[in-house]
């Protein structure tokens, strides 16, 4: 049975090891390096009350990681840094992880839930669409991408 639990630092090295290339490292920490930079292990995620990190467990095994970013000023939540253990990819774990992350995201009581994804990450985009995410309008996407390191595809949760 899948269960979402709060992240503890003892899992940092495990999650960092799931990043199989420089692009996946960039998704977790913003730096395109591979393997995951040793000096960042244990410090790659911000310790911030507005960022809630989670692990998805299948029994005793951690199989997915994601963060819920709370933004009081914008009255919104962003799902971020979503990654699945490569050993279990292609088995619906990403779908379970996103659905599980939506529980604390929606419970936070903000008006909107968003996420951003690299436009070439077709597997993730299909997963997000299956869960109920839709693209934000192009103008808004362009505005939000101003100043970003890449032109992300921004999506809003519209409901399953």
JSON list of C-alpha atoms in Angstrom, two decimals, residues 11-158:
[
{"chain": "A", "resi": 11, "resn": "UNK", "atom": "CA", "xyz": [16.81, 9.81, 2.63]},
{"chain": "A", "resi": 12, "resn": "UNK", "atom": "CA", "xyz": [18.67, 12.63, 0.87]},
{"chain": "A", "resi": 13, "resn": "UNK", "atom": "CA", "xyz": [21.38, 10.43, -0.60]},
{"chain": "A", "resi": 14, "resn": "UNK", "atom": "CA", "xyz": [18.83, 7.84, -1.77]},
{"chain": "A", "resi": 15, "resn": "UNK", "atom": "CA", "xyz": [16.71, 10.46, -3.57]},
{"chain": "A", "resi": 16, "resn": "UNK", "atom": "CA", "xyz": [19.78, 12.16, -5.06]},
{"chain": "A", "resi": 17, "resn": "UNK", "atom": "CA", "xyz": [20.79, 8.77, -6.46]},
{"chain": "A", "resi": 18, "resn": "UNK", "atom": "CA", "xyz": [17.52, 8.54, -8.41]},
{"chain": "A", "resi": 19, "resn": "UNK", "atom": "CA", "xyz": [18.70, 11.35, -10.70]},
{"chain": "A", "resi": 20, "resn": "UNK", "atom": "CA", "xyz": [20.08, 9.39, -13.64]},
{"chain": "A", "resi": 21, "resn": "UNK", "atom": "CA", "xyz": [21.48, 12.27, -15.68]},
{"chain": "A", "resi": 22, "resn": "UNK", "atom": "CA", "xyz": [22.31, 15.98, -15.52]},
{"chain": "A", "resi": 23, "resn": "UNK", "atom": "CA", "xyz": [18.76, 16.98, -16.46]},
{"chain": "A", "resi": 24, "resn": "UNK", "atom": "CA", "xyz": [17.29, 15.01, -13.56]},
{"chain": "A", "resi": 25, "resn": "UNK", "atom": "CA", "xyz": [19.85, 16.53, -11.18]},
{"chain": "A", "resi": 26, "resn": "UNK", "atom": "CA", "xyz": [18.75, 19.98, -12.40]},
{"chain": "A", "resi": 27, "resn": "UNK", "atom": "CA", "xyz": [15.14, 19.15, -11.57]},
{"chain": "A", "resi": 28, "resn": "UNK", "atom": "CA", "xyz": [16.10, 18.43, -7.97]},
{"chain": "A", "resi": 29, "resn": "UNK", "atom": "CA", "xyz": [18.62, 21.16, -7.24]},
{"chain": "A", "resi": 30, "resn": "UNK", "atom": "CA", "xyz": [18.80, 23.52, -10.22]},
{"chain": "A", "resi": 31, "resn": "UNK", "atom": "CA", "xyz": [22.38, 22.58, -11.16]},
{"chain": "A", "resi": 32, "resn": "UNK", "atom": "CA", "xyz": [22.98, 20.55, -14.31]},
{"chain": "A", "resi": 33, "resn": "UNK", "atom": "CA", "xyz": [25.69, 18.27, -13.03]},
{"chain": "A", "resi": 34, "resn": "UNK", "atom": "CA", "xyz": [25.98, 14.53, -12.97]},
{"chain": "A", "resi": 35, "resn": "UNK", "atom": "CA", "xyz": [26.37, 12.63, -10.80]},
{"chain": "A", "resi": 36, "resn": "UNK", "atom": "CA", "xyz": [24.57, 14.59, -8.11]},
{"chain": "A", "resi": 37, "resn": "UNK", "atom": "CA", "xyz": [27.18, 16.99, -6.66]},
{"chain": "A", "resi": 38, "resn": "UNK", "atom": "CA", "xyz": [28.63, 15.48, -3.48]},
{"chain": "A", "resi": 39, "resn": "UNK", "atom": "CA", "xyz": [28.77, 18.87, -1.76]},
{"chain": "A", "resi": 40, "resn": "UNK", "atom": "CA", "xyz": [25.00, 19.23, -2.19]},
{"chain": "A", "resi": 41, "resn": "UNK", "atom": "CA", "xyz": [23.98, 15.88, -0.73]},
{"chain": "A", "resi": 42, "resn": "UNK", "atom": "CA", "xyz": [22.13, 16.58, 2.49]},
{"chain": "A", "resi": 43, "resn": "UNK", "atom": "CA", "xyz": [21.77, 20.29, 1.70]},
{"chain": "A", "resi": 44, "resn": "UNK", "atom": "CA", "xyz": [20.08, 20.28, -1.72]},
{"chain": "A", "resi": 45, "resn": "UNK", "atom": "CA", "xyz": [16.62, 21.01, -0.48]},
{"chain": "A", "resi": 46, "resn": "UNK", "atom": "CA", "xyz": [15.86, 24.27, 1.23]},
{"chain": "A", "resi": 47, "resn": "UNK", "atom": "CA", "xyz": [14.83, 24.08, 4.85]},
{"chain": "A", "resi": 48, "resn": "UNK", "atom": "CA", "xyz": [11.90, 26.45, 4.72]},
{"chain": "A", "resi": 49, "resn": "UNK", "atom": "CA", "xyz": [8.45, 26.31, 6.30]},
{"chain": "A", "resi": 50, "resn": "UNK", "atom": "CA", "xyz": [6.96, 27.20, 2.91]},
{"chain": "A", "resi": 51, "resn": "UNK", "atom": "CA", "xyz": [8.47, 24.06, 1.34]},
{"chain": "A", "resi": 52, "resn": "UNK", "atom": "CA", "xyz": [7.05, 20.75, 2.49]},
{"chain": "A", "resi": 53, "resn": "UNK", "atom": "CA", "xyz": [9.06, 17.72, 1.24]},
{"chain": "A", "resi": 54, "resn": "UNK", "atom": "CA", "xyz": [7.47, 14.26, 1.01]},
{"chain": "A", "resi": 55, "resn": "UNK", "atom": "CA", "xyz": [8.40, 10.69, 0.20]},
{"chain": "A", "resi": 56, "resn": "UNK", "atom": "CA", "xyz": [5.99, 8.14, -1.24]},
{"chain": "A", "resi": 57, "resn": "UNK", "atom": "CA", "xyz": [6.50, 4.70, 0.27]},
{"chain": "A", "resi": 58, "resn": "UNK", "atom": "CA", "xyz": [5.46, 1.32, -1.05]},
{"chain": "A", "resi": 59, "resn": "UNK", "atom": "CA", "xyz": [5.56, -0.60, 2.21]},
{"chain": "A", "resi": 60, "resn": "UNK", "atom": "CA", "xyz": [8.98, 0.19, 3.70]},
{"chain": "A", "resi": 61, "resn": "UNK", "atom": "CA", "xyz": [10.53, 1.25, 0.40]},
{"chain": "A", "resi": 62, "resn": "UNK", "atom": "CA", "xyz": [10.74, 4.91, -0.65]},
{"chain": "A", "resi": 63, "resn": "UNK", "atom": "CA", "xyz": [9.69, 5.05, -4.33]},
{"chain": "A", "resi": 64, "resn": "UNK", "atom": "CA", "xyz": [9.00, 8.74, -4.99]},
{"chain": "A", "resi": 65, "resn": "UNK", "atom": "CA", "xyz": [9.83, 12.24, -3.82]},
{"chain": "A", "resi": 66, "resn": "UNK", "atom": "CA", "xyz": [8.08, 15.57, -4.26]},
{"chain": "A", "resi": 67, "resn": "UNK", "atom": "CA", "xyz": [7.65, 18.96, -2.64]},
{"chain": "A", "resi": 68, "resn": "UNK", "atom": "CA", "xyz": [4.66, 21.18, -1.93]},
{"chain": "A", "resi": 69, "resn": "UNK", "atom": "CA", "xyz": [5.61, 24.87, -2.11]},
{"chain": "A", "resi": 70, "resn": "UNK", "atom": "CA", "xyz": [3.21, 27.22, -0.31]},
{"chain": "A", "resi": 71, "resn": "UNK", "atom": "CA", "xyz": [2.91, 30.83, -1.50]},
{"chain": "A", "resi": 72, "resn": "UNK", "atom": "CA", "xyz": [0.84, 33.04, 0.81]},
{"chain": "A", "resi": 73, "resn": "UNK", "atom": "CA", "xyz": [1.42, 36.14, -1.32]},
{"chain": "A", "resi": 74, "resn": "UNK", "atom": "CA", "xyz": [0.04, 34.56, -4.50]},
{"chain": "A", "resi": 75, "resn": "UNK", "atom": "CA", "xyz": [-2.53, 32.34, -2.68]},
{"chain": "A", "resi": 76, "resn": "UNK", "atom": "CA", "xyz": [-1.23, 29.28, -4.52]},
{"chain": "A", "resi": 77, "resn": "UNK", "atom": "CA", "xyz": [0.62, 26.02, -4.11]},
{"chain": "A", "resi": 78, "resn": "UNK", "atom": "CA", "xyz": [3.20, 24.57, -6.48]},
{"chain": "A", "resi": 79, "resn": "UNK", "atom": "CA", "xyz": [4.09, 20.89, -6.71]},
{"chain": "A", "resi": 80, "resn": "UNK", "atom": "CA", "xyz": [7.82, 20.67, -7.36]},
{"chain": "A", "resi": 81, "resn": "UNK", "atom": "CA", "xyz": [10.88, 18.45, -7.60]},
{"chain": "A", "resi": 82, "resn": "UNK", "atom": "CA", "xyz": [8.89, 15.34, -8.40]},
{"chain": "A", "resi": 83, "resn": "UNK", "atom": "CA", "xyz": [11.00, 12.25, -9.03]},
{"chain": "A", "resi": 84, "resn": "UNK", "atom": "CA", "xyz": [10.39, 8.50, -8.99]},
{"chain": "A", "resi": 85, "resn": "UNK", "atom": "CA", "xyz": [12.92, 5.78, -8.23]},
{"chain": "A", "resi": 86, "resn": "UNK", "atom": "CA", "xyz": [14.13, 4.63, -11.68]},
{"chain": "A", "resi": 87, "resn": "UNK", "atom": "CA", "xyz": [13.75, 0.98, -10.61]},
{"chain": "A", "resi": 88, "resn": "UNK", "atom": "CA", "xyz": [9.96, 1.41, -10.47]},
{"chain": "A", "resi": 89, "resn": "UNK", "atom": "CA", "xyz": [9.31, 3.90, -13.27]},
{"chain": "A", "resi": 90, "resn": "UNK", "atom": "CA", "xyz": [6.62, 3.00, -15.78]},
{"chain": "A", "resi": 91, "resn": "UNK", "atom": "CA", "xyz": [4.45, 1.32, -13.12]},
{"chain": "A", "resi": 92, "resn": "UNK", "atom": "CA", "xyz": [2.10, 4.19, -12.24]},
{"chain": "A", "resi": 93, "resn": "UNK", "atom": "CA", "xyz": [4.14, 5.38, -9.24]},
{"chain": "A", "resi": 94, "resn": "UNK", "atom": "CA", "xyz": [4.33, 8.93, -10.63]},
{"chain": "A", "resi": 95, "resn": "UNK", "atom": "CA", "xyz": [0.54, 9.02, -10.90]},
{"chain": "A", "resi": 96, "resn": "UNK", "atom": "CA", "xyz": [0.22, 7.82, -7.29]},
{"chain": "A", "resi": 97, "resn": "UNK", "atom": "CA", "xyz": [2.83, 10.32, -6.14]},
{"chain": "A", "resi": 98, "resn": "UNK", "atom": "CA", "xyz": [1.14, 13.33, -7.76]},
{"chain": "A", "resi": 99, "resn": "UNK", "atom": "CA", "xyz": [-2.26, 12.28, -6.42]},
{"chain": "A", "resi": 100, "resn": "UNK", "atom": "CA", "xyz": [-0.76, 11.88, -2.95]},
{"chain": "A", "resi": 101, "resn": "UNK", "atom": "CA", "xyz": [0.95, 15.30, -3.12]},
{"chain": "A", "resi": 102, "resn": "UNK", "atom": "CA", "xyz": [-2.37, 16.90, -4.02]},
{"chain": "A", "resi": 103, "resn": "UNK", "atom": "CA", "xyz": [-3.78, 15.91, -0.61]},
{"chain": "A", "resi": 104, "resn": "UNK", "atom": "CA", "xyz": [-1.54, 18.25, 1.45]},
{"chain": "A", "resi": 105, "resn": "UNK", "atom": "CA", "xyz": [-1.52, 20.79, -1.39]},
{"chain": "A", "resi": 106, "resn": "UNK", "atom": "CA", "xyz": [-5.30, 21.11, -1.38]},
{"chain": "A", "resi": 107, "resn": "UNK", "atom": "CA", "xyz": [-5.52, 20.83, 2.42]},
{"chain": "A", "resi": 108, "resn": "UNK", "atom": "CA", "xyz": [-3.35, 23.96, 2.68]},
{"chain": "A", "resi": 109, "resn": "UNK", "atom": "CA", "xyz": [-6.42, 25.92, 1.51]},
{"chain": "A", "resi": 110, "resn": "UNK", "atom": "CA", "xyz": [-4.88, 28.01, -1.27]},
{"chain": "A", "resi": 111, "resn": "UNK", "atom": "CA", "xyz": [-6.89, 29.07, -4.32]},
{"chain": "A", "resi": 112, "resn": "UNK", "atom": "CA", "xyz": [-4.79, 27.31, -6.98]},
{"chain": "A", "resi": 113, "resn": "UNK", "atom": "CA", "xyz": [-2.35, 24.41, -7.40]},
{"chain": "A", "resi": 114, "resn": "UNK", "atom": "CA", "xyz": [0.29, 24.66, -10.13]},
{"chain": "A", "resi": 115, "resn": "UNK", "atom": "CA", "xyz": [3.37, 22.83, -11.32]},
{"chain": "A", "resi": 116, "resn": "UNK", "atom": "CA", "xyz": [6.01, 23.41, -13.95]},
{"chain": "A", "resi": 117, "resn": "UNK", "atom": "CA", "xyz": [7.60, 20.78, -16.13]},
{"chain": "A", "resi": 118, "resn": "UNK", "atom": "CA", "xyz": [10.21, 20.80, -18.86]},
{"chain": "A", "resi": 119, "resn": "UNK", "atom": "CA", "xyz": [8.32, 20.75, -22.16]},
{"chain": "A", "resi": 120, "resn": "UNK", "atom": "CA", "xyz": [10.29, 17.72, -23.43]},
{"chain": "A", "resi": 121, "resn": "UNK", "atom": "CA", "xyz": [9.31, 15.58, -20.41]},
{"chain": "A", "resi": 122, "resn": "UNK", "atom": "CA", "xyz": [6.42, 13.89, -22.21]},
{"chain": "A", "resi": 123, "resn": "UNK", "atom": "CA", "xyz": [5.98, 11.08, -19.68]},
{"chain": "A", "resi": 124, "resn": "UNK", "atom": "CA", "xyz": [5.55, 13.55, -16.81]},
{"chain": "A", "resi": 125, "resn": "UNK", "atom": "CA", "xyz": [3.21, 15.76, -18.86]},
{"chain": "A", "resi": 126, "resn": "UNK", "atom": "CA", "xyz": [0.94, 12.79, -19.63]},
{"chain": "A", "resi": 127, "resn": "UNK", "atom": "CA", "xyz": [0.97, 11.84, -15.95]},
{"chain": "A", "resi": 128, "resn": "UNK", "atom": "CA", "xyz": [0.00, 15.36, -14.88]},
{"chain": "A", "resi": 129, "resn": "UNK", "atom": "CA", "xyz": [-2.77, 15.48, -17.48]},
{"chain": "A", "resi": 130, "resn": "UNK", "atom": "CA", "xyz": [-4.16, 12.15, -16.25]},
{"chain": "A", "resi": 131, "resn": "UNK", "atom": "CA", "xyz": [-4.31, 13.55, -12.72]},
{"chain": "A", "resi": 132, "resn": "UNK", "atom": "CA", "xyz": [-6.19, 16.65, -13.90]},
{"chain": "A", "resi": 133, "resn": "UNK", "atom": "CA", "xyz": [-3.58, 19.30, -14.68]},
{"chain": "A", "resi": 134, "resn": "UNK", "atom": "CA", "xyz": [-4.13, 21.55, -17.70]},
{"chain": "A", "resi": 135, "resn": "UNK", "atom": "CA", "xyz": [-1.88, 24.13, -19.36]},
{"chain": "A", "resi": 136, "resn": "UNK", "atom": "CA", "xyz": [-2.15, 27.70, -18.14]},
{"chain": "A", "resi": 137, "resn": "UNK", "atom": "CA", "xyz": [-2.88, 30.24, -20.91]},
{"chain": "A", "resi": 138, "resn": "UNK", "atom": "CA", "xyz": [0.10, 30.98, -23.18]},
{"chain": "A", "resi": 139, "resn": "UNK", "atom": "CA", "xyz": [0.36, 34.61, -22.09]},
{"chain": "A", "resi": 140, "resn": "UNK", "atom": "CA", "xyz": [0.57, 33.61, -18.45]},
{"chain": "A", "resi": 141, "resn": "UNK", "atom": "CA", "xyz": [3.09, 30.89, -19.27]},
{"chain": "A", "resi": 142, "resn": "UNK", "atom": "CA", "xyz": [5.26, 33.47, -21.08]},
{"chain": "A", "resi": 143, "resn": "UNK", "atom": "CA", "xyz": [5.01, 35.86, -18.12]},
{"chain": "A", "resi": 144, "resn": "UNK", "atom": "CA", "xyz": [5.96, 33.16, -15.60]},
{"chain": "A", "resi": 145, "resn": "UNK", "atom": "CA", "xyz": [8.86, 31.98, -17.75]},
{"chain": "A", "resi": 146, "resn": "UNK", "atom": "CA", "xyz": [10.45, 35.45, -17.84]},
{"chain": "A", "resi": 147, "resn": "UNK", "atom": "CA", "xyz": [13.63, 35.08, -15.82]},
{"chain": "A", "resi": 148, "resn": "UNK", "atom": "CA", "xyz": [13.42, 31.28, -15.59]},
{"chain": "A", "resi": 149, "resn": "UNK", "atom": "CA", "xyz": [16.46, 29.19, -16.62]},
{"chain": "A", "resi": 150, "resn": "UNK", "atom": "CA", "xyz": [14.29, 27.28, -19.15]},
{"chain": "A", "resi": 151, "resn": "UNK", "atom": "CA", "xyz": [10.89, 27.85, -20.73]},
{"chain": "A", "resi": 152, "resn": "UNK", "atom": "CA", "xyz": [8.78, 25.56, -18.58]},
{"chain": "A", "resi": 153, "resn": "UNK", "atom": "CA", "xyz": [5.34, 24.22, -19.39]},
{"chain": "A", "resi": 154, "resn": "UNK", "atom": "CA", "xyz": [3.18, 25.55, -16.54]},
{"chain": "A", "resi": 155, "resn": "UNK", "atom": "CA", "xyz": [0.10, 23.58, -15.57]},
{"chain": "A", "resi": 156, "resn": "UNK", "atom": "CA", "xyz": [-2.81, 24.23, -13.21]},
{"chain": "A", "resi": 157, "resn": "UNK", "atom": "CA", "xyz": [-4.78, 21.58, -11.35]},
{"chain": "A", "resi": 158, "resn": "UNK", "atom": "CA", "xyz": [-8.33, 21.61, -12.72]}
]
